[in-house]
Amino acid sequence: MTNCLRFALTPGEPAGIGPDLCLLLATQRQAHALICIASSALLKARAVELGLTISLIETAPGNWPQQPAPAGSLYVWDTPLGQPVTTGKLDKANAAYVLQTLTRAGQGCLDGDFAGLITAPVHKGIINDAGIAFSGHTEFLADLTHTEQVVMMLATHGLRVALVTTHLPLKEVADAITEERLQRVTRILHADLRDKFGIAAPRILVCGLNPHAGEGGHLGREEIDIIEPALQRLRGEGIDLIGPLPADTLFTPKHLEHCDAVLAMYHDQGLPVLKYKGFGAAVNVTLGLPIVRTSVDHGTALDLAGSGRIDCGSLQVALETAYEMAQGSRKLQATSHK
């Protein structure tokens, strides 16, 4: 299969549902070769719990597959656990294992072994309990790839929402909205929509910060003093921006059908709409990295691990999005080399 690419798949917290998701995906043939970077012993034990018959095909650097695994099988780059896993029970002895899977995957992308990385959820708390400073996948991969600025974007079918600020208390959001930050985030969003999604001329809708986008300054001046000047400078660079628009009316068909992404000022301005539209079928995308990285939009669900009562819809969308981004990047490279 000449168009087959390789992607790294990390199962995240070993006691959670990540290993279950990887095994469930393996019941069907995928469009590209997925390399699950995980403990083979963990996957075998979890398959027994789930009543699944999955053939694990060992692979490693120097022996990469050239085609997707058959349905009912999974490529595995065996990565040893610190301790055997009890399903549903966290163990800080396996924190280093989780980070080793991410390091192998991220470095493999940098080295060109993988076209992208798809991550299942980790448990930040247990990694910190092990004495390892860890604030999340995004920050870890930014450090690994020496990336100064990344942007969080969630996507589902028909809607992409990127964030100017992410996990901040609401009282700190207004002070964090600066012209510099807004310009930096918008440039990254525009560049990745073009370079990784293959959108030649992205159109971005921008939310205002205040109700009614400030209502001409009567409900706040951030739109007048900060947001609009930043957008004007960016328009001068050729970026197609509409806004700032009131967030309560921006998320309507007449606006969304003519845009490629929405830029929201803060977490709970844009993501509730997206999660309502795509609950269970949304994906978290890290923009700004030199590699393709997508992730599920849910947590480790320790109580569901090993139960079989899970839906791998979000992981499937994460896979499809990673495929789309990798192929968009390749098309751009091919065009630039002509």
Coordinates of N, CA and C in Angstrom, one line a residue, residues 31-262:
A31 N -7.0 2.6 8.3 CA -6.5 3.1 7.0 C -5.0 3.2 6.9
H32 N -4.4 3.3 8.0 CA -2.9 3.4 8.1 C -2.3 2.5 9.2
A33 N -1.0 2.3 9.2 CA -0.4 1.5 10.2 C -0.3 2.2 11.5
L34 N -1.0 1.6 12.5 CA -0.9 2.2 13.9 C 0.1 1.4 14.7
I35 N 1.0 2.1 15.3 CA 2.0 1.4 16.2 C 1.6 1.8 17.6
C36 N 1.1 0.8 18.4 CA 0.7 1.1 19.8 C 2.0 1.0 20.7
I37 N 2.4 2.1 21.3 CA 3.6 2.1 22.1 C 3.1 1.8 23.5
A38 N 3.3 0.5 23.9 CA 2.7 0.1 25.2 C 3.3 -1.2 25.7
S39 N 3.0 -1.6 26.8 CA 3.4 -2.9 27.4 C 2.6 -4.0 26.7
S40 N 3.3 -5.0 26.1 CA 2.6 -6.1 25.5 C 1.8 -6.9 26.6
A41 N 2.5 -7.0 27.7 CA 1.9 -7.8 28.8 C 0.6 -7.1 29.3
L42 N 0.6 -5.8 29.4 CA -0.7 -5.1 29.7 C -1.8 -5.3 28.7
L43 N -1.4 -5.2 27.4 CA -2.5 -5.4 26.4 C -3.0 -6.8 26.4
K44 N -2.1 -7.8 26.6 CA -2.6 -9.2 26.6 C -3.6 -9.4 27.8
A45 N -3.2 -8.9 29.0 CA -4.1 -9.1 30.1 C -5.4 -8.3 30.0
R46 N -5.4 -7.1 29.4 CA -6.6 -6.4 29.3 C -7.5 -7.0 28.2
A47 N -6.9 -7.6 27.2 CA -7.7 -8.3 26.1 C -8.5 -9.5 26.8
V48 N -7.8 -10.2 27.7 CA -8.5 -11.3 28.4 C -9.7 -10.8 29.2
E49 N -9.4 -9.7 29.9 CA -10.5 -9.1 30.7 C -11.7 -8.7 29.8
L50 N -11.4 -8.2 28.6 CA -12.5 -7.7 27.7 C -13.1 -8.8 26.9
G51 N -12.5 -10.0 26.9 CA -13.0 -11.1 26.1 C -12.7 -10.9 24.7
L52 N -11.6 -10.2 24.4 CA -11.2 -9.9 23.0 C -10.1 -10.8 22.5
T53 N -10.1 -11.3 21.3 CA -9.0 -12.0 20.8 C -8.3 -11.1 19.8
I54 N -7.2 -10.6 20.2 CA -6.4 -9.6 19.4 C -4.9 -10.2 19.3
S55 N -4.5 -10.3 18.1 CA -3.1 -10.7 17.8 C -2.2 -9.5 17.9
L56 N -1.2 -9.6 18.8 CA -0.2 -8.5 19.0 C 1.0 -8.8 18.1
I57 N 1.3 -7.9 17.2 CA 2.4 -8.0 16.3 C 3.5 -7.1 16.8
E58 N 4.6 -7.8 17.2 CA 5.7 -7.0 17.8 C 6.5 -6.2 16.6
T59 N 6.8 -5.0 16.9 CA 7.5 -4.1 16.0 C 8.4 -3.2 16.8
A60 N 9.4 -2.6 16.1 CA 10.4 -1.7 16.8 C 11.2 -1.0 15.7
P61 N 11.9 0.0 16.1 CA 12.8 0.7 15.1 C 13.6 -0.2 14.3
G62 N 13.6 0.0 13.0 CA 14.4 -0.9 12.1 C 13.5 -2.0 11.5
N63 N 12.3 -2.2 12.1 CA 11.4 -3.2 11.6 C 10.0 -2.7 11.6
W64 N 9.8 -1.5 11.0 CA 8.5 -0.9 11.0 C 7.6 -1.5 9.9
P65 N 6.3 -1.7 10.1 CA 5.4 -2.2 9.1 C 5.2 -1.3 8.0
Q66 N 4.9 -1.8 6.8 CA 4.6 -1.0 5.6 C 3.2 -1.0 5.2
Q67 N 2.3 -1.6 6.0 CA 0.9 -1.6 5.7 C 0.1 -1.7 7.0
P68 N -1.2 -1.4 6.9 CA -2.0 -1.5 8.2 C -2.1 -3.0 8.7
A69 N -2.3 -3.1 10.0 CA -2.4 -4.5 10.5 C -3.8 -5.0 10.1
P70 N -3.9 -6.3 9.9 CA -5.2 -6.9 9.6 C -6.2 -6.7 10.8
A71 N -7.5 -6.7 10.5 CA -8.5 -6.6 11.5 C -8.3 -7.7 12.5
G72 N -8.4 -7.4 13.8 CA -8.1 -8.4 14.9 C -6.7 -8.4 15.3
S73 N -5.9 -7.5 14.8 CA -4.4 -7.5 15.2 C -4.0 -6.1 15.5
L74 N -2.9 -5.9 16.2 CA -2.4 -4.6 16.6 C -0.8 -4.6 16.6
Y75 N -0.2 -3.7 15.9 CA 1.2 -3.5 16.0 C 1.6 -3.0 17.4
V76 N 2.6 -3.5 18.0 CA 3.0 -3.1 19.4 C 4.5 -2.9 19.5
W77 N 4.9 -1.7 19.9 CA 6.3 -1.5 20.3 C 6.4 -1.7 21.8
D78 N 6.8 -2.8 22.2 CA 6.7 -3.2 23.6 C 7.5 -2.2 24.5
T79 N 6.9 -1.7 25.5 CA 7.5 -0.8 26.4 C 7.2 -1.3 27.8
P80 N 8.2 -1.7 28.6 CA 7.9 -2.4 29.9 C 7.3 -1.5 30.9
L81 N 6.4 -2.1 31.7 CA 5.8 -1.4 32.8 C 6.8 -1.3 34.0
G82 N 6.5 -0.4 34.9 CA 7.2 -0.4 36.2 C 6.8 -1.5 37.1
Q83 N 5.4 -1.7 37.1 CA 4.8 -2.7 38.0 C 3.6 -3.2 37.2
P84 N 3.2 -4.5 37.5 CA 2.0 -5.0 36.9 C 0.8 -4.2 37.2
V85 N -0.1 -4.1 36.3 CA -1.3 -3.2 36.5 C -2.5 -3.9 37.0
T86 N -3.1 -3.3 38.0 CA -4.5 -3.7 38.5 C -5.5 -2.7 37.8
T87 N -6.3 -3.3 37.0 CA -7.2 -2.4 36.2 C -8.1 -1.5 37.1
G88 N -8.1 -0.3 36.8 CA -8.9 0.7 37.6 C -8.2 1.3 38.8
K89 N -6.9 0.8 39.1 CA -6.2 1.3 40.3 C -4.9 2.0 39.9
L90 N -4.8 3.2 40.2 CA -3.6 4.0 39.9 C -2.4 3.5 40.7
D91 N -1.2 3.6 40.1 CA 0.0 3.2 40.7 C 1.1 4.1 40.2
K92 N 1.7 4.9 41.1 CA 2.7 5.8 40.7 C 4.0 5.2 40.2
A93 N 4.1 3.9 40.5 CA 5.3 3.1 40.0 C 5.3 3.0 38.4
N94 N 4.1 3.3 37.8 CA 4.1 3.3 36.4 C 4.1 4.7 35.7
A95 N 4.4 5.7 36.5 CA 4.4 7.1 35.9 C 5.5 7.2 34.9
A96 N 6.7 6.6 35.2 CA 7.8 6.7 34.2 C 7.5 6.0 33.0
Y97 N 6.7 4.9 33.1 CA 6.3 4.1 31.9 C 5.5 5.0 31.0
V98 N 4.5 5.7 31.5 CA 3.7 6.6 30.7 C 4.5 7.6 30.0
L99 N 5.4 8.2 30.6 CA 6.3 9.2 30.0 C 7.2 8.6 29.0
Q100 N 7.6 7.4 29.2 CA 8.5 6.7 28.2 C 7.7 6.4 26.9
T101 N 6.4 6.1 27.0 CA 5.7 5.8 25.8 C 5.5 7.1 25.0
L102 N 5.3 8.3 25.7 CA 5.2 9.6 25.1 C 6.5 10.0 24.4
T103 N 7.6 9.7 25.1 CA 8.9 10.1 24.6 C 9.3 9.3 23.3
R104 N 9.0 8.0 23.4 CA 9.2 7.2 22.2 C 8.4 7.7 21.0
A105 N 7.1 8.0 21.3 CA 6.2 8.4 20.2 C 6.6 9.8 19.7
G106 N 6.9 10.7 20.6 CA 7.2 12.1 20.1 C 8.5 12.1 19.4
Q107 N 9.5 11.4 19.9 CA 10.8 11.4 19.2 C 10.7 10.6 17.9
G108 N 9.9 9.6 17.8 CA 9.7 8.9 16.6 C 9.1 9.8 15.5
C109 N 8.2 10.7 15.9 CA 7.6 11.7 15.0 C 8.7 12.6 14.5
L110 N 9.6 13.1 15.4 CA 10.7 14.0 15.0 C 11.6 13.3 14.1
D111 N 11.9 12.0 14.3 CA 12.8 11.3 13.5 C 12.3 10.9 12.2
G112 N 11.0 11.1 11.9 CA 10.3 10.7 10.7 C 9.8 9.3 10.6
D113 N 9.9 8.5 11.8 CA 9.4 7.2 11.8 C 7.8 7.2 11.8
F114 N 7.2 8.2 12.3 CA 5.8 8.3 12.4 C 5.3 9.6 11.8
A115 N 4.2 9.5 11.1 CA 3.6 10.7 10.5 C 2.8 11.6 11.5
G116 N 2.5 11.0 12.6 CA 1.7 11.7 13.6 C 1.6 10.9 14.9
L117 N 1.0 11.5 15.9 CA 0.9 10.9 17.2 C -0.6 11.1 17.7
I118 N -1.2 10.0 18.2 CA -2.5 10.0 18.7 C -2.4 9.5 20.2
T119 N -2.9 10.3 21.1 CA -2.8 10.0 22.5 C -4.1 9.7 23.2
A120 N -4.1 8.6 24.0 CA -5.2 8.3 24.9 C -4.9 9.1 26.3
P121 N -5.9 9.2 27.2 CA -5.7 10.1 28.3 C -4.7 9.6 29.4
V122 N -4.0 10.5 29.9 CA -3.1 10.2 31.1 C -3.8 10.8 32.3
H123 N -3.2 10.4 33.5 CA -3.7 10.9 34.8 C -2.5 11.8 35.3
K124 N -2.7 13.1 35.3 CA -1.7 14.0 35.7 C -1.3 13.8 37.1
G125 N -2.3 13.6 38.0 CA -2.1 13.6 39.4 C -1.1 12.5 39.8
I126 N -1.3 11.3 39.3 CA -0.5 10.1 39.7 C 1.0 10.3 39.2
I127 N 1.2 11.0 38.1 CA 2.5 11.3 37.6 C 3.2 12.3 38.6
N128 N 2.5 13.3 39.0 CA 3.0 14.2 40.0 C 3.3 13.6 41.3
D129 N 2.4 12.6 41.7 CA 2.6 11.9 43.0 C 3.9 11.1 42.9
A130 N 4.3 10.7 41.7 CA 5.6 10.0 41.6 C 6.8 10.9 41.7
G131 N 6.6 12.2 41.9 CA 7.7 13.1 42.0 C 8.2 13.7 40.7
I132 N 7.3 13.5 39.6 CA 7.7 14.0 38.3 C 6.8 15.2 38.0
A133 N 7.5 16.4 37.7 CA 6.7 17.6 37.4 C 6.1 17.3 36.0
F134 N 4.7 17.3 35.9 CA 4.0 17.1 34.7 C 2.7 17.8 34.7
S135 N 2.5 18.7 33.7 CA 1.2 19.4 33.7 C 0.3 19.0 32.5
G136 N 0.8 18.0 31.7 CA -0.1 17.5 30.6 C 0.7 17.1 29.4
H137 N 0.0 16.4 28.5 CA 0.5 16.0 27.2 C 1.1 17.2 26.5
T138 N 0.3 18.3 26.4 CA 0.7 19.4 25.5 C 2.0 20.0 26.0
E139 N 2.2 20.3 27.3 CA 3.4 20.9 27.7 C 4.6 19.9 27.6
F140 N 4.4 18.6 27.8 CA 5.4 17.6 27.7 C 5.9 17.6 26.3
L141 N 5.0 17.5 25.3 CA 5.4 17.5 23.9 C 6.0 18.8 23.4
A142 N 5.6 19.9 24.0 CA 6.2 21.2 23.6 C 7.7 21.2 24.1
D143 N 7.9 20.7 25.3 CA 9.3 20.6 25.8 C 10.1 19.6 24.9
L144 N 9.5 18.5 24.6 CA 10.3 17.5 23.9 C 10.7 18.0 22.5
T145 N 9.8 18.8 21.9 CA 10.0 19.3 20.5 C 10.6 20.7 20.5
H146 N 10.9 21.2 21.7 CA 11.5 22.6 21.8 C 10.6 23.6 21.2
T147 N 9.3 23.5 21.5 CA 8.4 24.5 21.0 C 8.0 25.5 22.0
E148 N 8.1 26.8 21.7 CA 7.8 27.8 22.7 C 6.3 28.0 22.9
Q149 N 5.5 28.0 21.8 CA 4.1 28.4 21.9 C 3.3 27.3 21.2
V150 N 2.3 26.8 21.9 CA 1.3 25.9 21.3 C -0.1 26.5 21.5
V151 N -1.0 25.9 20.7 CA -2.4 26.4 20.8 C -3.3 25.2 20.9
M152 N -4.3 25.2 21.8 CA -5.2 24.1 22.0 C -6.4 24.4 21.1
M153 N -6.8 23.3 20.3 CA -8.0 23.4 19.4 C -8.7 22.1 19.6
L154 N -10.0 22.2 19.8 CA -10.9 21.0 19.7 C -11.7 21.1 18.5
A155 N -12.0 19.9 17.9 CA -12.7 19.8 16.7 C -13.6 18.6 16.7
T156 N -14.7 18.8 16.0 CA -15.7 17.7 15.7 C -16.2 17.9 14.3
H157 N -17.0 17.0 13.8 CA -17.4 17.1 12.5 C -18.2 18.4 12.2
G158 N -17.6 19.3 11.4 CA -18.3 20.5 11.1 C -17.9 21.7 11.9
L159 N -17.0 21.6 12.9 CA -16.7 22.7 13.8 C -15.3 22.5 14.4
R160 N -14.5 23.6 14.3 CA -13.2 23.6 15.0 C -13.2 24.9 15.9
V161 N -12.7 24.7 17.1 CA -12.6 25.9 18.0 C -11.2 25.9 18.7
A162 N -10.5 27.0 18.4 CA -9.2 27.2 19.1 C -9.4 28.2 20.2
L163 N -8.4 28.2 21.1 CA -8.5 29.0 22.3 C -7.3 30.0 22.5
V164 N -7.6 31.2 22.8 CA -6.6 32.2 23.1 C -6.0 32.0 24.5
T165 N -6.9 31.7 25.4 CA -6.4 31.3 26.8 C -7.1 29.9 27.1
T166 N -6.4 29.1 27.9 CA -6.9 27.8 28.2 C -7.4 27.6 29.6
H167 N -6.6 27.1 30.5 CA -7.0 26.7 31.8 C -6.7 27.8 32.8
L168 N -7.4 28.9 32.8 CA -7.3 30.0 33.6 C -8.5 30.3 34.4
P169 N -8.4 30.8 35.7 CA -9.6 31.2 36.4 C -10.2 32.4 35.6
L170 N -11.6 32.4 35.6 CA -12.3 33.4 34.8 C -11.8 34.9 35.1
K171 N -11.5 35.1 36.4 CA -11.1 36.5 36.8 C -9.8 36.9 36.2
E172 N -9.0 36.0 35.7 CA -7.7 36.3 35.1 C -7.7 36.4 33.6
V173 N -8.8 36.0 33.0 CA -8.9 35.9 31.5 C -8.6 37.3 30.9
A174 N -9.4 38.3 31.3 CA -9.3 39.6 30.7 C -7.8 40.1 30.6
D175 N -7.1 40.0 31.7 CA -5.7 40.5 31.8 C -4.8 39.7 30.8
A176 N -5.2 38.4 30.6 CA -4.4 37.5 29.7 C -4.6 37.8 28.3
I177 N -5.7 38.5 27.9 CA -6.0 38.8 26.5 C -5.2 40.0 26.1
T178 N -4.0 39.8 25.5 CA -3.2 40.9 25.1 C -3.0 40.9 23.6
E179 N -2.6 42.0 23.0 CA -2.4 42.1 21.5 C -1.4 41.0 21.1
E180 N -0.3 40.9 21.9 CA 0.8 40.0 21.6 C 0.3 38.6 21.6
R181 N -0.4 38.2 22.6 CA -0.9 36.8 22.7 C -1.9 36.5 21.6
L182 N -2.8 37.4 21.4 CA -3.8 37.2 20.4 C -3.2 37.1 19.0
Q183 N -2.2 37.9 18.7 CA -1.6 37.8 17.4 C -0.8 36.5 17.3
R184 N -0.1 36.1 18.3 CA 0.7 34.8 18.3 C -0.2 33.6 18.1
V185 N -1.3 33.5 18.8 CA -2.2 32.4 18.7 C -2.8 32.4 17.3
T186 N -3.3 33.5 16.8 CA -3.9 33.6 15.5 C -3.0 33.1 14.4
R187 N -1.8 33.6 14.5 CA -0.8 33.2 13.5 C -0.6 31.6 13.5
I188 N -0.5 31.1 14.6 CA -0.3 29.6 14.7 C -1.5 28.9 14.2
L189 N -2.7 29.4 14.6 CA -4.0 28.7 14.1 C -4.0 28.8 12.5
H190 N -3.8 30.0 12.0 CA -3.8 30.2 10.5 C -2.8 29.3 9.8
A191 N -1.6 29.2 10.4 CA -0.5 28.4 9.7 C -0.8 27.0 9.7
D192 N -1.4 26.4 10.8 CA -1.7 25.0 10.9 C -2.9 24.6 10.1
L193 N -3.9 25.5 10.0 CA -5.0 25.3 9.1 C -4.6 25.1 7.7
R194 N -3.6 26.0 7.3 CA -3.1 26.0 6.0 C -2.1 24.8 5.8
D195 N -1.1 24.6 6.7 CA 0.0 23.7 6.5 C -0.4 22.2 6.8
K196 N -1.3 22.1 7.8 CA -1.6 20.7 8.3 C -3.0 20.2 7.9
F197 N -3.9 21.2 7.7 CA -5.2 20.8 7.2 C -5.4 21.0 5.7
G198 N -4.4 21.6 5.1 CA -4.5 21.8 3.6 C -5.5 22.8 3.2
I199 N -5.9 23.8 4.0 CA -6.8 24.8 3.7 C -6.0 26.0 3.1
A200 N -6.2 26.3 1.9 CA -5.3 27.2 1.2 C -5.5 28.6 1.8
A201 N -6.7 29.1 2.0 CA -6.9 30.4 2.6 C -8.0 30.3 3.7
P202 N -7.5 30.0 4.9 CA -8.4 29.8 6.0 C -9.2 31.0 6.4
R203 N -10.5 30.9 6.7 CA -11.3 32.0 7.2 C -11.6 31.7 8.7
I204 N -11.3 32.6 9.5 CA -11.4 32.4 11.0 C -12.4 33.4 11.6
L205 N -13.3 32.9 12.3 CA -14.3 33.8 13.1 C -13.7 34.0 14.4
V206 N -13.7 35.3 14.9 CA -13.1 35.6 16.2 C -14.2 36.1 17.2
C207 N -14.3 35.5 18.3 CA -15.2 35.9 19.4 C -14.7 37.2 20.0
G208 N -15.7 38.0 20.4 CA -15.4 39.1 21.4 C -15.2 38.5 22.8
L209 N -14.6 39.3 23.6 CA -14.5 38.8 25.0 C -15.7 39.1 25.9
N210 N -16.3 40.2 25.7 CA -17.4 40.7 26.5 C -18.8 40.3 25.9
P211 N -19.9 40.3 26.7 CA -21.2 40.1 26.1 C -21.4 41.1 25.0
H212 N -22.1 40.7 23.9 CA -22.4 41.6 22.7 C -21.1 42.2 22.2
A213 N -19.9 41.5 22.4 CA -18.6 42.0 21.9 C -18.4 43.4 22.4
G214 N -18.8 43.6 23.6 CA -18.5 44.9 24.3 C -19.6 46.0 24.0
E215 N -20.4 45.8 23.1 CA -21.5 46.7 22.7 C -21.0 48.2 22.6
G216 N -20.0 48.3 21.7 CA -19.4 49.7 21.5 C -18.7 50.3 22.6
G217 N -18.2 49.5 23.6 CA -17.5 50.0 24.7 C -18.4 50.1 26.0
H218 N -19.7 49.9 25.9 CA -20.6 50.1 27.0 C -20.5 48.8 27.9
L219 N -20.0 47.7 27.4 CA -19.9 46.5 28.2 C -18.4 46.0 28.3
G220 N -17.5 47.0 28.2 CA -16.1 46.6 28.2 C -15.4 47.1 27.0
R221 N -14.1 47.5 27.1 CA -13.4 48.1 26.0 C -12.3 47.2 25.4
E222 N -12.2 45.9 25.9 CA -11.2 45.0 25.3 C -11.3 44.9 23.8
E223 N -12.5 44.8 23.3 CA -12.7 44.7 21.8 C -12.1 45.9 21.1
I224 N -12.3 47.1 21.7 CA -11.9 48.3 21.0 C -10.4 48.5 21.2
D225 N -9.9 48.3 22.4 CA -8.5 48.7 22.7 C -7.5 47.6 22.4
I226 N -8.0 46.3 22.4 CA -7.0 45.2 22.2 C -7.3 44.3 21.0
I227 N -8.5 43.8 21.0 CA -8.8 42.7 20.0 C -8.9 43.3 18.6
E228 N -9.6 44.4 18.4 CA -9.7 44.9 17.0 C -8.4 45.4 16.4
P229 N -7.6 46.1 17.2 CA -6.2 46.5 16.7 C -5.4 45.3 16.3
A230 N -5.4 44.2 17.2 CA -4.7 43.0 16.8 C -5.1 42.4 15.5
L231 N -6.5 42.3 15.4 CA -7.0 41.7 14.2 C -6.7 42.6 12.9
Q232 N -6.6 43.9 13.1 CA -6.3 44.7 11.9 C -4.8 44.5 11.5
R233 N -3.9 44.3 12.4 CA -2.5 44.0 12.1 C -2.5 42.7 11.4
L234 N -3.2 41.7 11.9 CA -3.2 40.4 11.3 C -3.8 40.4 9.9
R235 N -4.8 41.1 9.7 CA -5.4 41.3 8.3 C -4.4 41.8 7.4
G236 N -3.5 42.7 7.9 CA -2.5 43.3 7.0 C -1.5 42.3 6.6
E237 N -1.4 41.1 7.3 CA -0.5 40.0 6.9 C -1.2 39.0 6.0
G238 N -2.5 39.4 5.6 CA -3.2 38.5 4.7 C -4.0 37.4 5.4
I239 N -4.2 37.5 6.7 CA -5.1 36.5 7.4 C -6.5 36.9 7.3
D240 N -7.4 36.0 6.9 CA -8.8 36.3 6.8 C -9.5 36.1 8.1
L241 N -9.9 37.3 8.7 CA -10.5 37.2 10.1 C -11.8 38.0 10.0
I242 N -12.8 37.4 10.7 CA -14.1 38.0 10.8 C -14.4 38.2 12.3
G243 N -14.6 39.5 12.7 CA -14.9 39.7 14.1 C -14.1 41.0 14.6
P244 N -14.2 41.2 15.9 CA -14.8 40.3 16.9 C -16.3 40.3 16.9
L245 N -16.9 39.1 17.0 CA -18.4 38.9 17.0 C -18.9 38.5 18.3
P246 N -20.1 38.8 18.7 CA -20.7 38.4 19.9 C -20.7 36.8 19.9
A247 N -20.2 36.2 21.0 CA -20.1 34.8 21.0 C -21.5 34.1 21.0
D248 N -22.5 34.8 21.6 CA -23.8 34.2 21.7 C -24.5 34.0 20.3
T249 N -24.1 34.8 19.3 CA -24.7 34.7 18.0 C -23.7 34.2 16.9
L250 N -22.4 34.1 17.3 CA -21.4 33.6 16.3 C -21.6 32.1 16.0
F251 N -22.0 31.3 17.0 CA -22.2 29.9 16.8 C -23.5 29.6 16.2
T252 N -23.8 30.1 15.1 CA -25.0 29.9 14.4 C -24.7 29.5 12.9
P253 N -25.6 28.8 12.2 CA -25.2 28.3 10.9 C -24.8 29.4 9.9
K254 N -25.4 30.5 10.0 CA -25.1 31.6 8.9 C -23.7 32.0 9.0
H255 N -23.1 32.0 10.2 CA -21.7 32.3 10.4 C -20.8 31.1 10.2
L256 N -21.1 30.0 10.8 CA -20.3 28.8 10.8 C -20.1 28.2 9.4
E257 N -21.1 28.3 8.6 CA -21.0 27.6 7.3 C -20.0 28.3 6.3
H258 N -19.5 29.5 6.7 CA -18.6 30.2 5.9 C -17.2 30.3 6.6
C259 N -16.9 29.5 7.6 CA -15.6 29.6 8.2 C -14.9 28.3 8.4
D260 N -13.6 28.3 8.6 CA -12.8 27.1 8.8 C -12.5 26.8 10.3
A261 N -12.6 27.9 11.1 CA -12.4 27.7 12.6 C -12.9 28.9 13.3
V262 N -13.2 28.7 14.6 CA -13.6 29.8 15.5 C -12.4 30.0 16.5

